[in-house]
Amino acid sequence: MSDDRDIQLEAEKQGVFLTTMQRFYNWGRRSSVWPLSFGLACCAIEMMATGLARFDLARFGAEMFRASPRQADLMIVAGTVTKKMAPQVVRLYNQMPEPRYVISMGACATSGGPFRDGYNVLRGIDLLIPVDVYIPGCPPRPEALLHALMTLQKQIDAQRLNRVRWYGKREAKEYPVPAFGKHGLEIDGKLVDPVGGLPLISPYTSPTHGEMRSGEIEHPELVRHFPIMDETVELESPNKAKGVAPEIRHNDLKRPAVEVDHARDEQR
Amino acid sequence: MSSAELKERLARDLPGVLMPTRTRTPTSNGGEAAAGDGKTARPKRGEHAPVDLLATDDAVVYPDRLPEVARYVRDVLGYQLLSNITAVDYLVDGVIEMVYHFFHLDGGPELVIKTRVPRDNPVVPSLTDEWPGANLQEREAFDLFGVVFPGHPNLTRIYMWDEFEGWPMRKDFPKQGDKYFGESEE
């Protein structure tokens, strides 16, 4: 590939422009990612600031905030997704034409953030729709959003046209819109975001992995010390681990063990 | 108008509306302490006497007399603006307290009126027909605390969806922390 690039650069000096169809096509798409004009909370203010002159999203060709999901490529989930708002977010995502991408902006959209233990906040938009880039921070600065956009552009650059899911013969997939239930959001009568239970990884993995649950963790070389990321934990449902936490089962509560002398007690 | 003066006026003009309450006794350091039962042993340094949450200096009225008191406050005392209605859940005492803040239209400090209802049957008469602004705030108290307002034109949930069950702002509403469920639970 690097040989190709050298040859290309040499040829460009001579006035001949060579490229591969794939690079050309990806270059065109990644340089005009149009976000959906849609925000939910304080992160949306940062998103607006990113679009304004000081940070200037227009440098990346992404300043065209479209008011209609039919004209947008990118959904920036900016802000706290409450359970009351989540069905509308999924509906907007379903209305976007493919190829479509999602940036989960800030702690709330990624995991529920500081409101994770509350009663009306969805614990991460990736429970419902696939997310390409997550931005940490509360709120992320505009630079972080620009970085996320550049990361997304790298992802698009790396796509191969014969492998990307939306150019195959696959039927377009509708993501199920959750319904309001008695204790939270429900899909097919099952709670999406149950009290307790552990969301292990998102049910929808990133586009490079296809739409199937791969079950693989992004960085298998990293040792995870969380039971939540432990592959050996048996699942009761896609979002819920089975049984008792290993620490509790082994009574490993990081306290000095108190030796109890039962024989002495019986003698009394 | 101070709360002591308001209580005086209410006792004079509307006999029988005031609920008997324990008053808060100021301590030597300017803080508040629970009204003791006579034998006020000074707590040791660093120790705190048990806090009496229900002790208040504000006017606490019986819930069935509340519209009458509100009209008196508006028409006689001139506090026309009902600025705020909120509920407080005292889980241990089994009481839900509604707090009403009234203001003069030309400024000045607020007037606080409270009413208390039992937690298992919280029924407070609605003020919506006299103060239309109370509509949304009473719906909020109904949605989050389960307080019922007879006379309200449209008492439905306002923050949560209609199918939701439970009163999320009550103290005993479960928190949704991540935890494993043991086999013995569920």
Coordinates of C-alpha atoms in Angstrom, one line a residue:
Chain A
M1 CA 0.0 0.0 0.0
S2 CA 2.8 2.4 0.8
D3 CA 4.4 1.7 -2.6
D4 CA 1.1 2.7 -4.1
R5 CA 1.1 5.9 -2.2
D6 CA 4.7 6.8 -3.3
I7 CA 3.8 6.0 -6.9
Q8 CA 0.7 8.1 -6.5
L9 CA 2.5 11.1 -5.0
E10 CA 5.1 10.9 -7.8
A11 CA 2.4 10.8 -10.4
E12 CA 0.6 13.7 -8.8
K13 CA 3.7 15.8 -9.3
Q14 CA 3.4 15.0 -12.9
G15 CA -0.2 16.1 -13.0
V16 CA -1.7 12.6 -13.0
F17 CA -4.1 11.8 -10.2
L18 CA -4.4 8.1 -9.4
T19 CA -6.4 6.6 -6.6
T20 CA -8.3 3.5 -5.9
M21 CA -12.1 3.5 -6.1
Q22 CA -12.3 2.6 -2.5
R23 CA -10.1 5.5 -1.2
F24 CA -11.8 8.0 -3.5
Y25 CA -15.2 6.9 -2.4
N26 CA -14.4 6.8 1.3
W27 CA -12.7 10.2 1.0
G28 CA -15.8 11.7 -0.4
R29 CA -18.1 10.2 2.2
R30 CA -15.9 10.9 5.2
S31 CA -15.4 14.5 4.1
S32 CA -19.1 15.3 4.1
V33 CA -20.5 13.6 7.2
W34 CA -23.7 15.6 7.9
P35 CA -24.9 15.3 11.5
L36 CA -28.5 15.3 12.5
S37 CA -29.4 18.6 14.2
F38 CA -30.6 17.2 17.4
G39 CA -29.5 17.5 21.0
L40 CA -30.9 16.5 24.4
A41 CA -29.1 18.3 27.2
C42 CA -26.0 20.3 28.1
C43 CA -23.8 18.3 25.7
A44 CA -25.9 19.8 22.9
I45 CA -24.6 23.3 23.9
E46 CA -21.0 22.0 23.5
M47 CA -22.1 20.5 20.1
M48 CA -23.4 23.9 19.0
A49 CA -20.2 25.5 20.2
T50 CA -18.3 23.0 18.0
G51 CA -20.3 24.1 15.0
L52 CA -19.6 27.8 15.6
A53 CA -16.7 29.8 14.4
R54 CA -14.2 29.2 17.2
F55 CA -14.0 25.5 16.8
D56 CA -15.5 25.4 13.3
L57 CA -16.8 22.0 12.4
A58 CA -16.8 23.2 8.8
R59 CA -13.2 22.3 8.5
F60 CA -14.2 18.7 8.4
G61 CA -17.1 19.2 6.1
A62 CA -19.5 18.3 8.9
E63 CA -21.0 21.7 9.6
M64 CA -24.3 20.9 7.8
F65 CA -26.5 20.1 10.7
R66 CA -29.5 18.7 8.9
A67 CA -33.0 19.2 10.4
S68 CA -34.3 16.0 8.8
P69 CA -33.0 12.5 9.5
R70 CA -33.5 11.7 5.8
Q71 CA -30.5 13.9 4.9
A72 CA -28.2 13.1 7.8
D73 CA -25.3 10.5 8.0
L74 CA -24.4 11.0 11.6
M75 CA -26.4 11.1 14.8
I76 CA -24.6 12.8 17.7
V77 CA -26.4 11.6 20.7
A78 CA -25.6 14.7 22.8
G79 CA -27.0 14.6 26.3
T80 CA -28.9 12.6 28.7
V81 CA -31.2 10.1 27.1
T82 CA -34.2 9.8 29.4
K83 CA -36.4 6.7 29.1
K84 CA -39.2 9.0 28.0
M85 CA -37.0 10.3 25.1
A86 CA -35.3 7.0 24.1
P87 CA -38.1 5.7 21.8
Q88 CA -37.9 9.0 19.8
V89 CA -34.1 8.7 19.5
V90 CA -34.4 5.2 18.1
R91 CA -37.2 6.3 15.8
L92 CA -35.0 9.1 14.5
Y93 CA -32.1 6.6 14.0
N94 CA -34.4 4.2 12.1
Q95 CA -35.4 7.1 9.8
M96 CA -31.8 7.9 8.8
P97 CA -30.7 6.4 5.5
E98 CA -27.7 4.1 5.5
P99 CA -24.7 4.5 5.8
R100 CA -25.3 6.0 9.1
Y101 CA -23.1 6.5 12.1
V102 CA -23.7 7.3 15.8
I103 CA -21.4 9.3 18.1
S104 CA -22.3 8.9 21.8
M105 CA -21.4 12.2 23.3
G106 CA -20.6 12.5 27.0
A107 CA -21.0 10.3 30.0
C108 CA -24.8 10.3 30.0
A109 CA -25.3 9.1 26.5
T110 CA -22.6 6.5 26.9
S111 CA -23.5 5.0 30.2
G112 CA -26.1 7.1 32.0
G113 CA -23.4 9.1 33.6
P114 CA -24.1 10.6 37.0
F115 CA -27.8 9.7 36.6
R116 CA -27.1 6.0 36.1
D117 CA -28.8 5.0 39.3
G118 CA -31.8 7.2 38.8
Y119 CA -35.3 6.1 37.6
N120 CA -35.7 7.9 34.3
V121 CA -32.3 7.8 32.6
L122 CA -31.4 5.1 30.0
R123 CA -28.1 3.6 31.0
G124 CA -26.3 4.1 27.7
I125 CA -27.9 4.7 24.2
D126 CA -25.9 1.6 23.0
L127 CA -28.6 -0.5 24.7
L128 CA -30.8 0.4 21.8
I129 CA -28.8 1.5 18.8
P130 CA -25.2 0.7 17.6
V131 CA -22.6 3.3 18.5
D132 CA -19.4 4.0 16.5
V133 CA -17.5 6.4 18.7
Y134 CA -17.9 7.1 22.4
I135 CA -16.8 10.4 23.8
P136 CA -16.0 10.5 27.5
G137 CA -16.3 13.7 29.5
C138 CA -19.0 15.6 31.3
P139 CA -19.5 17.6 29.1
P140 CA -16.8 16.9 26.5
R141 CA -15.1 19.9 25.2
P142 CA -15.6 20.8 21.6
E143 CA -12.1 19.5 20.9
A144 CA -13.2 16.1 22.1
L145 CA -16.1 16.2 19.6
L146 CA -13.8 17.1 16.8
H147 CA -11.5 14.3 17.9
A148 CA -14.5 11.9 17.8
L149 CA -15.3 13.1 14.3
M150 CA -11.8 12.5 13.2
T151 CA -11.9 9.0 14.7
L152 CA -15.1 8.4 12.8
Q153 CA -13.4 9.6 9.6
K154 CA -10.6 7.2 10.2
Q155 CA -13.2 4.4 10.6
I156 CA -14.8 5.4 7.3
D157 CA -11.4 5.5 5.6
A158 CA -10.8 2.0 6.7
Q159 CA -14.0 0.6 5.3
R160 CA -13.8 -1.7 2.3
L161 CA -16.6 -1.5 0.0
N162 CA -17.1 -5.2 -0.5
R163 CA -17.1 -5.8 3.3
V164 CA -19.2 -2.9 4.6
R165 CA -22.6 -4.1 5.7
W166 CA -24.8 -1.6 3.8
Y167 CA -23.5 -2.4 0.4
G168 CA -24.3 -6.1 0.6
K169 CA -27.5 -7.9 -0.1
R170 CA -28.6 -7.6 3.4
E171 CA -32.1 -6.2 4.1
A172 CA -32.0 -2.9 5.9
K173 CA -32.6 -3.6 9.6
E174 CA -35.0 -1.7 11.7
Y175 CA -34.0 -1.3 15.3
P176 CA -36.9 -2.1 17.7
V177 CA -38.4 1.0 19.2
P178 CA -38.9 0.4 22.9
A179 CA -42.3 0.7 24.5
F180 CA -43.2 2.3 27.8
G181 CA -43.7 -0.4 30.4
K182 CA -44.6 -0.4 34.0
H183 CA -41.0 -0.3 35.3
G184 CA -39.1 1.0 32.4
L185 CA -38.6 0.5 28.7
E186 CA -39.6 -2.8 27.2
I187 CA -38.8 -4.5 23.9
D188 CA -41.0 -7.5 23.3
G189 CA -42.3 -7.4 26.8
K190 CA -38.8 -7.7 28.3
L191 CA -37.2 -4.8 30.2
V192 CA -34.3 -3.3 28.3
D193 CA -32.7 -1.7 31.2
P194 CA -33.4 -3.9 34.2
V195 CA -32.8 -2.9 37.8
G196 CA -29.7 -4.7 38.9
G197 CA -28.2 -6.9 36.3
L198 CA -25.1 -6.0 34.4
P199 CA -24.9 -4.7 30.9
L200 CA -21.8 -6.6 29.7
I201 CA -21.2 -5.1 26.3
S202 CA -23.6 -3.4 24.1
P203 CA -26.0 -5.7 22.2
Y204 CA -25.1 -3.8 19.1
T205 CA -21.4 -3.8 18.2
S206 CA -19.7 -1.4 16.0
P207 CA -20.1 -1.5 12.2
T208 CA -16.7 -3.0 11.6
H209 CA -17.9 -6.0 13.5
G210 CA -21.1 -6.3 11.6
E211 CA -24.4 -6.3 13.4
M212 CA -24.1 -9.6 15.1
R213 CA -23.1 -9.8 18.8
S214 CA -19.5 -10.7 18.4
G215 CA -19.0 -11.2 22.1
E216 CA -15.5 -10.1 21.8
I217 CA -14.1 -7.4 23.9
E218 CA -12.3 -4.6 22.1
H219 CA -8.9 -5.1 23.6
P220 CA -8.5 -8.8 24.5
E221 CA -4.9 -8.2 25.5
L222 CA -6.0 -6.0 28.4
V223 CA -6.7 -7.9 31.5
R224 CA -10.1 -6.8 32.8
H225 CA -10.5 -6.8 36.5
F226 CA -14.2 -6.0 36.4
P227 CA -16.5 -9.0 36.7
I228 CA -18.7 -7.0 34.3
M229 CA -16.1 -7.5 31.5
D230 CA -15.3 -11.0 32.4
E231 CA -16.0 -13.4 29.6
T232 CA -16.4 -16.3 32.1
V233 CA -19.4 -14.7 33.7
E234 CA -22.5 -16.6 32.6
L235 CA -25.3 -14.6 31.2
E236 CA -28.9 -14.9 32.2
S237 CA -30.0 -12.5 29.5
P238 CA -28.0 -10.3 27.1
N239 CA -27.8 -7.6 29.7
K240 CA -27.7 -9.5 32.9
A241 CA -25.1 -11.7 34.6
K242 CA -26.1 -14.9 36.3
G243 CA -25.5 -15.8 39.9
V244 CA -23.6 -14.1 42.6
A245 CA -20.6 -11.9 42.2
P246 CA -17.4 -13.8 42.6
E247 CA -16.2 -11.5 45.4
I248 CA -19.4 -12.2 47.3
R249 CA -19.3 -15.9 46.7
H250 CA -15.7 -16.1 47.9
N251 CA -16.5 -13.8 50.7
D252 CA -13.6 -11.7 49.5
L253 CA -14.6 -8.4 51.1
K254 CA -11.0 -7.2 51.6
R255 CA -11.3 -7.4 55.3
P256 CA -9.1 -9.3 57.7
A257 CA -10.7 -12.6 58.5
V258 CA -11.9 -13.0 62.1
E259 CA -11.1 -16.4 63.3
V260 CA -14.0 -17.9 65.2
D261 CA -13.2 -20.6 67.6
H262 CA -16.4 -22.7 67.6
A263 CA -15.0 -25.3 69.9
R264 CA -14.5 -22.8 72.6
D265 CA -18.0 -21.5 72.2
E266 CA -19.5 -24.9 72.6
Q267 CA -17.5 -25.5 75.8
R268 CA -19.2 -22.4 77.3
Chain B
M1 CA -45.3 38.8 57.5
S2 CA -43.5 36.4 59.8
S3 CA -44.7 32.9 60.4
A4 CA -45.5 33.7 64.0
E5 CA -47.7 36.6 63.0
L6 CA -49.4 34.5 60.4
K7 CA -50.2 31.8 62.9
E8 CA -51.5 34.5 65.2
R9 CA -53.8 35.9 62.4
L10 CA -55.0 32.4 61.5
A11 CA -55.8 31.5 65.0
R12 CA -57.8 34.7 65.4
D13 CA -59.6 34.8 62.1
L14 CA -59.9 31.1 61.1
P15 CA -60.2 29.2 64.4
G16 CA -59.4 25.5 64.2
V17 CA -57.3 25.4 61.0
L18 CA -53.9 25.2 62.6
M19 CA -52.5 21.7 63.2
P20 CA -50.7 21.4 66.5
T21 CA -47.0 21.1 65.8
R22 CA -43.8 21.0 67.8
T23 CA -41.8 24.2 67.4
R24 CA -38.1 24.3 66.9
T25 CA -36.1 25.5 69.8
P26 CA -33.0 27.5 69.0
T27 CA -29.8 26.3 70.6
S28 CA -27.1 28.4 72.2
N29 CA -25.0 28.4 69.0
G30 CA -27.9 29.7 66.9
G31 CA -28.7 26.3 65.3
E32 CA -31.9 24.4 65.7
A33 CA -32.4 21.5 68.1
A34 CA -35.3 19.2 68.7
A35 CA -37.8 20.2 71.2
G36 CA -36.9 18.1 74.2
D37 CA -39.2 16.5 76.6
G38 CA -38.2 18.7 79.5
K39 CA -35.0 17.0 80.5
T40 CA -32.6 18.7 78.2
A41 CA -29.4 17.0 78.9
R42 CA -26.7 18.8 77.0
P43 CA -25.3 16.5 74.4
K44 CA -21.6 15.8 74.6
R45 CA -19.2 17.6 72.4
G46 CA -19.4 16.1 68.9
E47 CA -22.7 14.4 69.6
H48 CA -26.0 15.6 68.2
A49 CA -29.4 15.4 69.6
P50 CA -31.8 13.4 67.4
V51 CA -33.3 15.7 64.8
D52 CA -37.0 16.2 65.0
L53 CA -37.9 16.5 61.3
L54 CA -41.5 17.4 61.9
A55 CA -40.7 20.3 64.2
T56 CA -41.4 23.6 62.4
D57 CA -42.2 27.2 63.1
D58 CA -44.3 27.6 59.9
A59 CA -48.1 27.5 59.9
V60 CA -49.2 24.0 59.4
V61 CA -52.9 23.7 58.6
Y62 CA -55.3 20.8 58.3
P63 CA -55.5 19.6 54.7
D64 CA -59.3 19.9 54.4
R65 CA -59.1 23.6 55.5
L66 CA -56.4 24.4 53.0
P67 CA -58.4 26.2 50.3
E68 CA -60.0 28.3 52.9
V69 CA -56.6 29.3 54.3
A70 CA -55.3 30.0 50.8
R71 CA -58.2 32.3 50.0
Y72 CA -57.7 34.1 53.3
V73 CA -54.1 34.6 52.5
R74 CA -55.0 35.9 49.1
D75 CA -57.9 38.1 49.9
V76 CA -57.2 39.4 53.3
L77 CA -53.4 39.4 53.5
G78 CA -52.8 40.2 49.9
Y79 CA -50.5 37.3 49.0
Q80 CA -51.9 36.8 45.5
L81 CA -49.1 34.8 43.8
L82 CA -48.9 31.1 44.5
S83 CA -45.3 30.6 43.5
N84 CA -44.5 27.1 44.4
I85 CA -46.1 23.9 45.5
T86 CA -43.9 21.0 46.5
A87 CA -44.1 17.8 48.5
V88 CA -41.7 16.5 51.1
D89 CA -41.6 12.8 52.1
Y90 CA -40.9 12.0 55.7
L91 CA -40.6 8.3 55.4
V92 CA -39.8 7.5 59.1
D93 CA -42.7 9.6 60.4
G94 CA -45.1 8.3 57.8
V95 CA -46.0 11.8 56.7
I96 CA -46.1 13.7 53.4
E97 CA -45.9 17.4 53.8
M98 CA -47.1 19.8 51.1
V99 CA -45.4 23.2 51.1
Y100 CA -47.1 26.3 49.5
H101 CA -45.2 29.5 48.9
F102 CA -47.2 32.7 48.4
F103 CA -45.9 36.1 47.3
H104 CA -47.0 39.6 47.2
L105 CA -47.2 40.9 43.6
D106 CA -45.1 43.9 44.5
G107 CA -42.3 42.0 46.1
G108 CA -41.3 41.1 49.6
P109 CA -40.6 37.9 51.4
E110 CA -42.7 34.8 50.8
L111 CA -45.3 33.3 53.0
V112 CA -45.1 29.6 53.7
I113 CA -48.1 27.4 54.5
K114 CA -47.7 23.7 55.1
T115 CA -50.1 20.9 55.4
R116 CA -49.5 17.3 56.4
V117 CA -51.2 14.1 55.2
P118 CA -50.6 10.5 56.1
R119 CA -48.2 8.8 53.7
D120 CA -50.5 5.8 52.9
N121 CA -53.5 8.0 52.0
P122 CA -52.2 11.4 50.8
V123 CA -55.3 13.5 49.8
V124 CA -55.0 17.3 49.6
P125 CA -57.7 19.5 48.1
S126 CA -56.7 21.1 44.8
L127 CA -56.1 24.8 44.5
T128 CA -56.3 24.7 40.7
D129 CA -59.7 26.4 40.3
E130 CA -58.5 29.5 42.1
W131 CA -54.8 29.5 41.0
P132 CA -54.5 27.9 37.5
G133 CA -50.8 27.9 38.0
A134 CA -51.2 25.2 40.5
N135 CA -52.2 22.8 37.8
L136 CA -48.8 21.6 36.7
Q137 CA -47.2 21.6 40.1
E138 CA -50.0 19.5 41.6
R139 CA -49.6 17.1 38.7
E140 CA -45.9 16.9 39.5
A141 CA -46.6 16.1 43.1
F142 CA -49.0 13.5 42.0
D143 CA -46.5 12.0 39.6
L144 CA -43.5 11.8 41.8
F145 CA -45.0 11.5 45.3
G146 CA -48.5 10.0 44.7
V147 CA -50.4 12.9 46.4
V148 CA -54.0 12.9 45.2
F149 CA -55.7 16.2 44.6
P150 CA -59.5 16.0 44.5
G151 CA -60.9 18.8 42.3
H152 CA -57.9 18.8 39.9
P153 CA -59.2 18.9 36.3
N154 CA -56.5 16.6 34.8
L155 CA -54.6 14.6 37.4
T156 CA -52.3 12.5 35.2
R157 CA -48.6 11.9 35.2
I158 CA -46.5 14.7 33.8
Y159 CA -42.9 13.6 33.9
M160 CA -43.1 9.8 33.7
W161 CA -45.2 8.1 31.1
D162 CA -48.8 7.0 31.9
E163 CA -48.0 3.3 32.2
F164 CA -45.3 3.8 34.8
E165 CA -45.9 2.4 38.3
G166 CA -44.6 3.8 41.5
W167 CA -43.8 7.2 43.0
P168 CA -40.2 7.8 42.1
M169 CA -39.4 10.7 44.5
R170 CA -40.6 8.9 47.6
K171 CA -37.8 7.8 49.9
D172 CA -38.6 4.1 49.5
F173 CA -38.4 4.0 45.8
P174 CA -35.7 1.5 44.8
K175 CA -32.4 2.9 43.4
Q176 CA -31.3 1.3 40.2
G177 CA -27.7 0.6 41.1
D178 CA -25.8 -2.2 39.4
K179 CA -25.8 -5.3 41.5
Y180 CA -25.8 -9.0 41.1
F181 CA -29.0 -10.7 42.1
G182 CA -28.3 -13.7 44.2
E183 CA -30.3 -16.8 43.8
S184 CA -32.1 -16.1 47.0
E185 CA -33.3 -12.7 45.9
E186 CA -35.5 -11.7 42.9

